[in-house]
XYZ file of C-alpha atoms in Angstrom:
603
model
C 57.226 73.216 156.934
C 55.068 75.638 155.159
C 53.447 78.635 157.283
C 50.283 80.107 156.311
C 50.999 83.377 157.966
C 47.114 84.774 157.836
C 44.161 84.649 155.125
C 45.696 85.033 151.708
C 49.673 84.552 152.755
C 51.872 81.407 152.628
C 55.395 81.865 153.167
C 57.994 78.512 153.228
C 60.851 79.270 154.990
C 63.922 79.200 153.663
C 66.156 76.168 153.715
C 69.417 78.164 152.689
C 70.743 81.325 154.070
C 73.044 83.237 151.539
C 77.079 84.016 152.789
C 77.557 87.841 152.590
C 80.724 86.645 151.011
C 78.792 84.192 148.053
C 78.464 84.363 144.291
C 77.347 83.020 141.581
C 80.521 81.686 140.443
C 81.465 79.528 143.549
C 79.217 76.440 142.312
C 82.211 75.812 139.004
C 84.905 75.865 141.496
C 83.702 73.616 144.075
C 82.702 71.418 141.214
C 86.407 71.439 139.955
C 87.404 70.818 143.214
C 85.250 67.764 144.550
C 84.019 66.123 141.404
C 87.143 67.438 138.420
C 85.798 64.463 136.437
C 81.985 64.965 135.816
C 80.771 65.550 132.933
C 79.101 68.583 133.414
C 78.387 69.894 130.118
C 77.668 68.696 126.619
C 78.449 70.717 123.547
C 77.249 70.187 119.837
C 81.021 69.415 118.288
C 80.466 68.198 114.053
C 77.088 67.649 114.530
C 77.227 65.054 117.696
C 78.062 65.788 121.365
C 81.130 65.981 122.950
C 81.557 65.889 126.998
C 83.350 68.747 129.310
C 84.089 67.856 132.445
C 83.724 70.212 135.873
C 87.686 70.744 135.497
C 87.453 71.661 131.995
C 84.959 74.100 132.327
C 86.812 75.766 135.431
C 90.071 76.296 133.333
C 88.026 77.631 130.266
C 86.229 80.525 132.250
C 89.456 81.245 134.181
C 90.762 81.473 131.118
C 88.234 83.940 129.395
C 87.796 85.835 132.301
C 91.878 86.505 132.217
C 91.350 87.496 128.570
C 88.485 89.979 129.861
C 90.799 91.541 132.600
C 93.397 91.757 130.170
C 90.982 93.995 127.821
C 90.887 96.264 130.493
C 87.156 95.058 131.715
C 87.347 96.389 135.654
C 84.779 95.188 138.267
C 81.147 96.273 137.748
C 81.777 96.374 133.672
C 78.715 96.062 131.827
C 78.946 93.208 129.054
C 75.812 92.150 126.884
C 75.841 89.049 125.532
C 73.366 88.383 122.782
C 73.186 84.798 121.095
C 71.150 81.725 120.872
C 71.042 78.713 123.342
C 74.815 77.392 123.067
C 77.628 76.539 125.268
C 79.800 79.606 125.297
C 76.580 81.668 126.389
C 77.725 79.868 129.907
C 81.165 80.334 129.592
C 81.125 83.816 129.244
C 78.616 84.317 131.183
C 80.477 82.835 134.117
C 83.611 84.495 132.922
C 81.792 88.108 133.180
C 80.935 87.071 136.352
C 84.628 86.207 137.511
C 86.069 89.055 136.143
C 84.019 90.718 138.505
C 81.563 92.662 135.574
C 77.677 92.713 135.145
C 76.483 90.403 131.788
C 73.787 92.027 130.540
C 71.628 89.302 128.413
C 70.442 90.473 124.705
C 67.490 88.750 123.493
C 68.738 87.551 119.719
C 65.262 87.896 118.181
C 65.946 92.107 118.959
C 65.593 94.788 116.626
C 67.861 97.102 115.970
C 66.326 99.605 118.165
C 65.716 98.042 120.975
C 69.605 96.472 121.034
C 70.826 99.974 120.692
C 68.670 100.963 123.350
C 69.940 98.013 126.268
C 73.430 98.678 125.303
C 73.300 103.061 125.373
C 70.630 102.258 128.853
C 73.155 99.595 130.315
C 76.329 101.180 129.538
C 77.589 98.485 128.359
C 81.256 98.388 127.660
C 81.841 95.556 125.466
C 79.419 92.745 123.537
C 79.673 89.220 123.030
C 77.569 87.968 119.536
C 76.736 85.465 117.271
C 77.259 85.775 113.917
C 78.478 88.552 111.396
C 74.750 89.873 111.002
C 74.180 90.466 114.754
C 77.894 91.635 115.057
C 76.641 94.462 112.318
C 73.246 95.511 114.394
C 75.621 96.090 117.374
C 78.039 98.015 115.342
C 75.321 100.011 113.717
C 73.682 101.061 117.168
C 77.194 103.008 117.612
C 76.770 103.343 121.133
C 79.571 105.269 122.803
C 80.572 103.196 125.505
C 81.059 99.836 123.294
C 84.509 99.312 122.979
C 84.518 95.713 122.025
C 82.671 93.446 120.292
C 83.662 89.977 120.334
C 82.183 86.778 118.206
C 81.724 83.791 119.981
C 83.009 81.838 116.586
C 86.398 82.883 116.090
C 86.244 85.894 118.756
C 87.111 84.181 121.752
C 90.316 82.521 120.669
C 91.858 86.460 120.694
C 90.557 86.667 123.925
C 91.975 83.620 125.736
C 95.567 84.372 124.358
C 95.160 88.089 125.298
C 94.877 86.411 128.956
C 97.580 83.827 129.021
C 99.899 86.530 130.744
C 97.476 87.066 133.657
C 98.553 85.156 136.695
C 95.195 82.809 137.596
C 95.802 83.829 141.486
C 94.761 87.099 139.961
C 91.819 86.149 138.328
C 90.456 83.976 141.199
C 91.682 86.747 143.844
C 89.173 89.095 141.188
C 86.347 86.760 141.629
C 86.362 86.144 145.092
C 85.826 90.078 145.637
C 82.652 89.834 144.416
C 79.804 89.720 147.525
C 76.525 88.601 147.415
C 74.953 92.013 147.201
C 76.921 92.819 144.218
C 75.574 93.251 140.703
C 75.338 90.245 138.786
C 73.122 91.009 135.736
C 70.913 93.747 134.527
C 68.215 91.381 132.498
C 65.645 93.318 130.465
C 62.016 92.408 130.557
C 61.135 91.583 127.031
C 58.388 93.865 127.502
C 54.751 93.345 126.631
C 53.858 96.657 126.557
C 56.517 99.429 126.251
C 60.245 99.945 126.436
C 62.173 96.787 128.285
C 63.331 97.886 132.053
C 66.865 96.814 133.184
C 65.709 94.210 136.480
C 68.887 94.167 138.655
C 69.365 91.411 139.847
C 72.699 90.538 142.498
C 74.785 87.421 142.744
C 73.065 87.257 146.316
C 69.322 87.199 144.518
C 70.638 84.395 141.749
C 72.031 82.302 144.636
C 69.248 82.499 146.507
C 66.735 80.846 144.112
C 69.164 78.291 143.208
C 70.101 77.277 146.223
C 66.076 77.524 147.605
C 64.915 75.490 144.170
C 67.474 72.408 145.006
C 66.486 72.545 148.865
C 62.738 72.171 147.579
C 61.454 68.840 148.504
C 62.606 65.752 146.365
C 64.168 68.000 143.542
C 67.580 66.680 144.697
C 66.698 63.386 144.678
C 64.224 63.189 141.741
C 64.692 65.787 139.308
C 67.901 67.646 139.720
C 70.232 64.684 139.976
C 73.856 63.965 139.530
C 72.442 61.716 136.907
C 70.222 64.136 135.048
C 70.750 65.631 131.804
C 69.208 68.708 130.672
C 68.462 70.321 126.866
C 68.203 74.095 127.056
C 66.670 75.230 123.934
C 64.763 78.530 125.417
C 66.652 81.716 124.889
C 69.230 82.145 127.177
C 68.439 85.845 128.038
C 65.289 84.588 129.496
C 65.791 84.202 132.817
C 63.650 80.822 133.300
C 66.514 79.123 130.940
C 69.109 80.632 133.129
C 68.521 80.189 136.145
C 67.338 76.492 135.264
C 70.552 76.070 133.850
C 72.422 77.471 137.148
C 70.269 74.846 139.240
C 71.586 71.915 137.079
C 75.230 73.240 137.796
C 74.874 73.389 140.954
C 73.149 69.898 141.366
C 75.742 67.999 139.518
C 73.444 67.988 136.744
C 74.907 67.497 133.323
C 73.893 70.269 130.598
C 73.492 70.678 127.152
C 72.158 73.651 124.764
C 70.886 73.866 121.057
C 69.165 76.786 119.104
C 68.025 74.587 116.082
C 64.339 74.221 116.803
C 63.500 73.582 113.329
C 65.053 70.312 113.974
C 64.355 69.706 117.963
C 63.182 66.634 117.603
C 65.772 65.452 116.113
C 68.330 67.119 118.451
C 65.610 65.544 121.332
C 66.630 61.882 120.268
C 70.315 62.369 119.761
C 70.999 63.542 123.363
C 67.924 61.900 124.887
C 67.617 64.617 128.029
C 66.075 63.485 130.994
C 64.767 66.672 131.897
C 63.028 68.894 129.920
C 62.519 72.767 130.454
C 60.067 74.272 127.625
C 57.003 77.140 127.544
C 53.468 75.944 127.608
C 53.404 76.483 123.917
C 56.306 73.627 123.521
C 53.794 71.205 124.904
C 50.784 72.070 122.958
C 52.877 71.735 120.370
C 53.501 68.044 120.779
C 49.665 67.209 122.000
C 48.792 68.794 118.841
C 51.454 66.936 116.617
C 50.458 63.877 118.076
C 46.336 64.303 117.520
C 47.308 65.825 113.887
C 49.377 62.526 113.185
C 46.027 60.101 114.798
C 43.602 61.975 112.506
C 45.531 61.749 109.669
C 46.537 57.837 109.786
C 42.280 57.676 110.716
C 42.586 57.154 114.255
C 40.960 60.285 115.508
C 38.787 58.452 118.062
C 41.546 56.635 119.721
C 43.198 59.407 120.129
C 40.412 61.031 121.702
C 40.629 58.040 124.259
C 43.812 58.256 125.021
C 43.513 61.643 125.458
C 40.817 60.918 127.921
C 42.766 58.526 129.405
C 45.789 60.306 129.887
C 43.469 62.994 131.850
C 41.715 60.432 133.841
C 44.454 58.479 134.580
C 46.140 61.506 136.347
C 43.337 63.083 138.235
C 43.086 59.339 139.452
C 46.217 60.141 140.771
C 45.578 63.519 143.183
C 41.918 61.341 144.175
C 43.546 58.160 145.833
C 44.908 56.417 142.687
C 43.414 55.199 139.681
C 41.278 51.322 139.530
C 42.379 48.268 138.076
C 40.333 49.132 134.453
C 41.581 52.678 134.440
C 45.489 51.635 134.636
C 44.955 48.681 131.725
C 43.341 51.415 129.234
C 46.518 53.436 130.371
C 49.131 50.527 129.272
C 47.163 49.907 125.709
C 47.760 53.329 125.002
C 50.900 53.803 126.442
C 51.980 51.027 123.499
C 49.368 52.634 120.767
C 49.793 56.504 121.623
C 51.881 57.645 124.569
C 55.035 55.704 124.100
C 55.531 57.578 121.005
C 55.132 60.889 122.110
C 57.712 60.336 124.801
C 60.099 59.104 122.239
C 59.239 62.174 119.953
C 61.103 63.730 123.329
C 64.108 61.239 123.486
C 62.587 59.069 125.158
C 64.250 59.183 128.528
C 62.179 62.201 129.783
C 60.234 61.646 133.135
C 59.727 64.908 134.744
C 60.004 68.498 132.752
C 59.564 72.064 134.150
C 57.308 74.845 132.619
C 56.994 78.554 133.194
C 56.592 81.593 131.430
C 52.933 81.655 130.796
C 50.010 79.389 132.233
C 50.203 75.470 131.097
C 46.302 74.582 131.631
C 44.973 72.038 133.816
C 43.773 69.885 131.101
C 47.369 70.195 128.997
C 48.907 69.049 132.308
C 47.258 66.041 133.151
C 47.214 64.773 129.680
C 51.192 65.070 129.845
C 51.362 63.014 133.532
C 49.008 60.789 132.218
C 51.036 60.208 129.209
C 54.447 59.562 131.521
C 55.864 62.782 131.435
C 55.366 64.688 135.180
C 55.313 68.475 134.314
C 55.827 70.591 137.150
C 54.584 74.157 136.756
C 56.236 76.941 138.023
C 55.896 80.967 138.517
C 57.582 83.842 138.898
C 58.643 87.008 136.845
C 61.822 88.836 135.608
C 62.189 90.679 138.747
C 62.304 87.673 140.666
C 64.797 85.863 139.366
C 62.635 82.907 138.170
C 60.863 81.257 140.308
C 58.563 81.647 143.321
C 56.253 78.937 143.360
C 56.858 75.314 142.092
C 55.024 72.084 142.160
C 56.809 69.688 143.371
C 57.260 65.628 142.907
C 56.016 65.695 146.593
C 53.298 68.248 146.273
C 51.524 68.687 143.038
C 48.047 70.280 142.029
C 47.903 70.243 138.423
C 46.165 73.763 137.192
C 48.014 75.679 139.797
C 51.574 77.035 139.934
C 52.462 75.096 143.727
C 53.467 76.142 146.780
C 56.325 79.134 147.533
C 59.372 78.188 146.881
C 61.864 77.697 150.177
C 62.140 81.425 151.385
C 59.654 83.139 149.516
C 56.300 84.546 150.330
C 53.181 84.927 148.428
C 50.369 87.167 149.456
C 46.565 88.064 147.622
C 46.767 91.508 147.454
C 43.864 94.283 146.891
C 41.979 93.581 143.520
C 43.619 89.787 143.984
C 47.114 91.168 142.885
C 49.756 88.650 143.744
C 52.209 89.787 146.029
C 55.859 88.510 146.669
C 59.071 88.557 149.173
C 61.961 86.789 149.141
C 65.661 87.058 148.944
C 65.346 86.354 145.141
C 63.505 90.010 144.786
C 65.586 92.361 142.900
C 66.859 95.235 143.877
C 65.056 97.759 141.336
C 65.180 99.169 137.360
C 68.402 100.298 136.352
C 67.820 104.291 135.983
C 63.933 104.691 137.078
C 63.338 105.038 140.845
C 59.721 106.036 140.092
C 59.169 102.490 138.888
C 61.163 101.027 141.401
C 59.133 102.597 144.042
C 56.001 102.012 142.627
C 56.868 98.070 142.284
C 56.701 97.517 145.926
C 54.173 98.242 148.456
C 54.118 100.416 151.608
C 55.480 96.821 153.610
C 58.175 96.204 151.334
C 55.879 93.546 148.933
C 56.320 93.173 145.171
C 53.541 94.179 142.822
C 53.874 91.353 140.497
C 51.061 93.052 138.395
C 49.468 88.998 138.074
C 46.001 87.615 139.116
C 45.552 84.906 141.541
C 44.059 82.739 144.046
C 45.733 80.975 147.074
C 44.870 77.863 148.283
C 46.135 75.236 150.836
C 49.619 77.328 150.112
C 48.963 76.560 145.724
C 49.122 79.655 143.916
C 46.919 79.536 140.320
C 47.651 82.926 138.549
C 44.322 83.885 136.581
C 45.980 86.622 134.318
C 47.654 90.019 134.738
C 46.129 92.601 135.933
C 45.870 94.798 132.959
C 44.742 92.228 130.626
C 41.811 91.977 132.506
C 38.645 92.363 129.966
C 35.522 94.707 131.345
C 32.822 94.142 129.176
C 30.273 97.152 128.368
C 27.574 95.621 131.161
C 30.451 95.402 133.184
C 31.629 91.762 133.511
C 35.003 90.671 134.418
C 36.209 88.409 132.360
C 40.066 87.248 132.791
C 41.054 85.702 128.952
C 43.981 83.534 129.718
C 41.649 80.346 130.760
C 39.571 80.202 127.397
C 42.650 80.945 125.093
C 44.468 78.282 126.529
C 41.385 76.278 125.701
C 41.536 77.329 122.258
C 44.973 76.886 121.539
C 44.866 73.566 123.105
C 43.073 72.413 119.457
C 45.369 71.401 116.741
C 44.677 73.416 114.299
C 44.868 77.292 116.308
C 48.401 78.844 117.032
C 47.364 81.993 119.050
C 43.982 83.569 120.034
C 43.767 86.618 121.316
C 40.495 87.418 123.439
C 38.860 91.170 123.172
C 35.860 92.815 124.242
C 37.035 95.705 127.017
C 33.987 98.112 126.613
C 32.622 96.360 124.167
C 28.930 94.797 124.172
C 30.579 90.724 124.439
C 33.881 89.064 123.886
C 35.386 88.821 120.335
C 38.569 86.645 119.007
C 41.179 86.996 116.752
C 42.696 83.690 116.359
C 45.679 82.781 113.813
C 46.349 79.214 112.558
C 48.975 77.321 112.605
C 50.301 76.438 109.212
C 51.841 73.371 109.305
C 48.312 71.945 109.805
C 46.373 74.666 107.901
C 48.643 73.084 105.189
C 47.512 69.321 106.702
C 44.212 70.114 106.600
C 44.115 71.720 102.740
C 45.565 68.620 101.762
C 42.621 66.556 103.542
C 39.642 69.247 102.011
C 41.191 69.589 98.216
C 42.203 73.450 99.679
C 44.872 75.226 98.334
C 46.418 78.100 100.003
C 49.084 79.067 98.427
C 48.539 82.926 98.493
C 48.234 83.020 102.425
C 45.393 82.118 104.966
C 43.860 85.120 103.707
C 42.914 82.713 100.813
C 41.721 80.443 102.897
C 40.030 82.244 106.460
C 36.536 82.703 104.863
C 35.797 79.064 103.757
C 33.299 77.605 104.872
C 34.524 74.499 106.281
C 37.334 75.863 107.724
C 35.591 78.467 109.647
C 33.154 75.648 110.342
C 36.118 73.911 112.454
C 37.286 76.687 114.455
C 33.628 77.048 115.291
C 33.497 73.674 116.706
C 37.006 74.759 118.709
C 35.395 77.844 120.028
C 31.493 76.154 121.014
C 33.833 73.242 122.770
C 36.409 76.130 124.207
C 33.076 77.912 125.426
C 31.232 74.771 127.386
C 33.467 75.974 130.557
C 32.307 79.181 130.961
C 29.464 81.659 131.336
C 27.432 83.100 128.723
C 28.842 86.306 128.899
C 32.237 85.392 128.992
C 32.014 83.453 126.019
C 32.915 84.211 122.565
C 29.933 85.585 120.356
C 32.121 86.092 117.614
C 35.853 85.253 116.291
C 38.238 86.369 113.290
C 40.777 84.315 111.699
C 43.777 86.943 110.899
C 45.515 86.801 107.657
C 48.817 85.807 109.010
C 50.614 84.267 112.511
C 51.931 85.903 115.386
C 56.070 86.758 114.957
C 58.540 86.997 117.931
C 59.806 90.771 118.525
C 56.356 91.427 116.787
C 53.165 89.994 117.907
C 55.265 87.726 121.040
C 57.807 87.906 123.278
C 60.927 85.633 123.331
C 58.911 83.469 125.533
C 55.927 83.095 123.505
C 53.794 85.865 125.527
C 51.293 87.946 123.469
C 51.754 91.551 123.485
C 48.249 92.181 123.660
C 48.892 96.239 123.168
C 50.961 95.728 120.526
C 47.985 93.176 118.987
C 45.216 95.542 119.714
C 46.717 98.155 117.912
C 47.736 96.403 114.856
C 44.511 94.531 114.131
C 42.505 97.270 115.431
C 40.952 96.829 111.829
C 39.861 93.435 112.574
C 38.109 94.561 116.129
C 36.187 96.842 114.317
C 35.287 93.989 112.164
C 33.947 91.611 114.977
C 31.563 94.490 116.517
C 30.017 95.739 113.011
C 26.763 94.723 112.522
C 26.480 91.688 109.809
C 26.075 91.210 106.402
């Protein structure tokens, strides 16, 4: 049972205590072992899916990991992997792992620079890639210690027969010498301001959250099941997609990866998941597709009530259920609207997961209205995924839930949100300064985010240093109103500014597939850019209307006075992270121009 310890604390205790002896790697074996036949994975083979089985997958990382020993990889090797979403990221990375070596995650979307700087900082020793041009950046960064650099088309197949020699007792006597407070990965934050930080994280903190996520009430039974099947499409170096992917292992879950998200959808409705794990941005994405597809076919006002439906219909839900009137406008536009979007998904999807930056109440609810449960989660980087979770059990839509089994959350000084738990890490690789500084004089983690506790439900308000001071010194924390913003179908990203300034400003960017939509509709043509286009009247007239709508929820002086459509979108390893996180510094800096622009006088 969950134990609020004093005002501003709420710690669940754990349901799972963590073997000295355990690692990551014991989940595949007992999985050979008690269920050989399951079909644990599936794996895009000439464009459909073909099954591996629990046995299969066993042999093949035995099998690579003998190919790694073979190489002359020795226990606590460094080995980056950097590729997209795709079977063999698991296979090696559980092969690292038995070997007894450290995988060190590349994101793929890296430049040059900062892959030459995670491979010379990690020491890494050898590199698994996809693709010749990636193979090349690696090659270029002509770091020392690389000796190897394997492809995971073609590459491996030199590996496995490099291994056949190596006696499997070997190999397995190799992996069980690996403890719990071993090294299992040095993951690099993807860094919104600054250089990325190696996060070391141990087999003993990986086992820990996945262990503590599938004793979390009703995941077992409703979410995680032996029945489930689960598309990763994030990046696998992001450490929500990991981790995720770990849980469904160990849960008997079956899983399946793809890096084609110009064509998810249609990957969505050839495997037909039942679980989905996506960023916020995923599911704005779809509300907006689906309002963009109404308007166009003239059916903007039902859409707008079955939007308002959807929310209703789910607040109903938290307030002692919804009436009889309520749930028959839900099943007309389950048939006219929501049906649709949860075939746009597969159609099999009933509960999905989201982390890596703040969903939005209203997003939320229209999603649970519309049949799709989204459970919102927290954590960071340097705690292995998750700390908080809502659960099928115990759900406030808006907030992040309760602590995760074994994990503590506290409201710091200055409402900083504070964390324990045996998922912590242990420090950054090479930078004890930091690593001090991270943690309080009682042993807490600085996460460096905003939030609010309440009845044990976390709701993270922003980070720290994005917080916005105006010039007659109001606080104003941006994430709520740009997730407002980007909530209408027609804005990507908006960036909120004012720190010093006399009121808040905006630079928004718009998404093109329907900038391009909506030139169509207005006789617009824009072929030379949105520059062509960010003056006109009637477009700027539009995102008005988003902004005065975005700006009904809060005060006067946190609203925004004044907004500038930039002449281009936001870029990962630019403008975003991997996980679709502005890099505000970064964005300050390069549209500085712009700022300048919203605080001139007019005319």
């Amino acid at each position: 049972m969950e134990e609020p310890s004093h005002a501003g604390t709420w710690y669940t205790p754990a349901k799972y205590v963590t073997s000295p002896r355990a690692n990551a790697t014991d989940d595949i074996v007992d999985n050979a072992l008690h269920r050989p036949d399951h079909e644990a994975f599936a794996r895009k083979v000439d464009g459909g899916w073909r099954t591996v089985t629990s046995r299969e997958f066993a042999d093949e990382v035995m099998a690579l990991a003998a190919g790694l020993m073979a190489a002359g990889i020795a226990p606590g090797d460094r080995i980056a992997l950097m590729s997209g979403s795709r079977y063999e990221w698991m296979l090696c990375d559980f092969a690292i792992w038995t070997a007894g070596a450290v995988s060190v995650p590349v994101y793929e979307t890296s430049s040059p620079a900062q892959v030459e700087w995670i491979l010379r900082d990690s020491g890494a020793r050898a590199v698994f890639v996809e693709g010749e041009e990636r193979a090349r950046v690696v090659t270029a960064a002509g770091v020392d210690s690389v000796g190897e650099v394997w492809r995971l088309d073609g590459g491996l197949g030199r590996l496995l027969e490099l291994g056949r020699p190596v006696p499997r007792e070997l190999v397995e006597r190799r992996r069980r010498a690996v403890g719990a407070a071993e090294l299992a990965t040095v993951v690099y934050t993807s860094g919104t301001t600054g250089r990325p930080r190696g996060c070391l994280i141990s087999h003993g903190n990986l086992v820990a959250e996945v262990r503590n996520v599938a004793a979390a009430d009703r995941i077992t039974e409703n979410v995680l099941t032996d029945r489930t099947t689960l598309l990763v499409f994030l990046p696998p170096a992001h450490v929500l997609a990991r981790v995720v992917a770990l849980a469904a292992v160990h849960n008997g879950a079956q899983v399946a990866h793809t890096s084609d998200l110009e064509n998810l959808t249609t990957e969505l409705r050839t495997y037909r998941p039942t679980l989905l794990l996506a960023v916020p941005r995923i599911f704005e994405k779809l509300r907006n597709t689906a309002q963009r597809t109404a308007v166009a076919g003239g059916h903007a006002r039902m859409f707008r009530a079955a939007e308002a439906t959807a929310v209703a219909y789910s607040e109903a839900l938290d307030q002692g259920g919804p009436g009889l009137w309520l749930r028959v406008r839900r099943r007309v536009f389950d048939r006219l609207v929501f049906g649709k979007l949860r075939a746009a998904l597969g159609g099999r999807v009933a509960y999905a997961c989201s982390g890596g930056a703040p969903l939005g109440a209203g997003l939320g609810h229209f999603m649970r209205g519309a049949g799709v449960t989204v459970l919102e989660g927290w954590g960071l980087t340097e705690t292995a995924s998750g700390v908080t979770l809502n659960l099928p059990t115990a759900q406030r839509v808006g907030s992040v839930g309760r602590p995760l089994p074994g994990c503590a959350v506290r409201i710091g000084p200055a409402g900083e949100v504070l964390v324990k738990g045996p998922n912590v890490f242990g420090g950054y690789l090479h930078d004890e300064e930091a690593t001090a500084e991270a943690f309080d004089e009682d042993g807490w983690f600085r996460t460096g985010d905003v939030g609010e506790l309440d009845d044990g439900y976390l709701t993270v308000t922003g980070r720290k240093k994005d917080l916005i001071v105006t010039a007659v010194g109001k606080n104003v924390a941006p994430a709520p109103l740009e997730d407002r913003l980007r909530a209408h179908w027609l804005i990507d990203q908006c960036v909120l500014v004012g720190d010093r300034r006399p009121y808040i400003g905006a630079l928004i960017t718009l998404d093109p597939e329907f900038l391009t939509w909506w030139g169509r509709e207005h006789d617009r043509s824009w072929a030379g850019g949105v520059a062509e286009l960010r003056d006109d009247p009637e477009l700027r007239s539009a995102v008005q209307a988003a902004v005065d709508e975005a700006n009904r929820t809060v005060s006067a002086a946190e609203s925004i006075r004044r907004f500038r459509i930039l002449s281009r979108g936001f870029a990962v390893g630019e403008e975003l992270t991997p996980s679709q996180k502005v890099r505000r510094g970064y964005v300050t800096a390069k549209f500085a121009a712009d700022i300048e622009a919203l605080y001139a006088p007019p005319g």
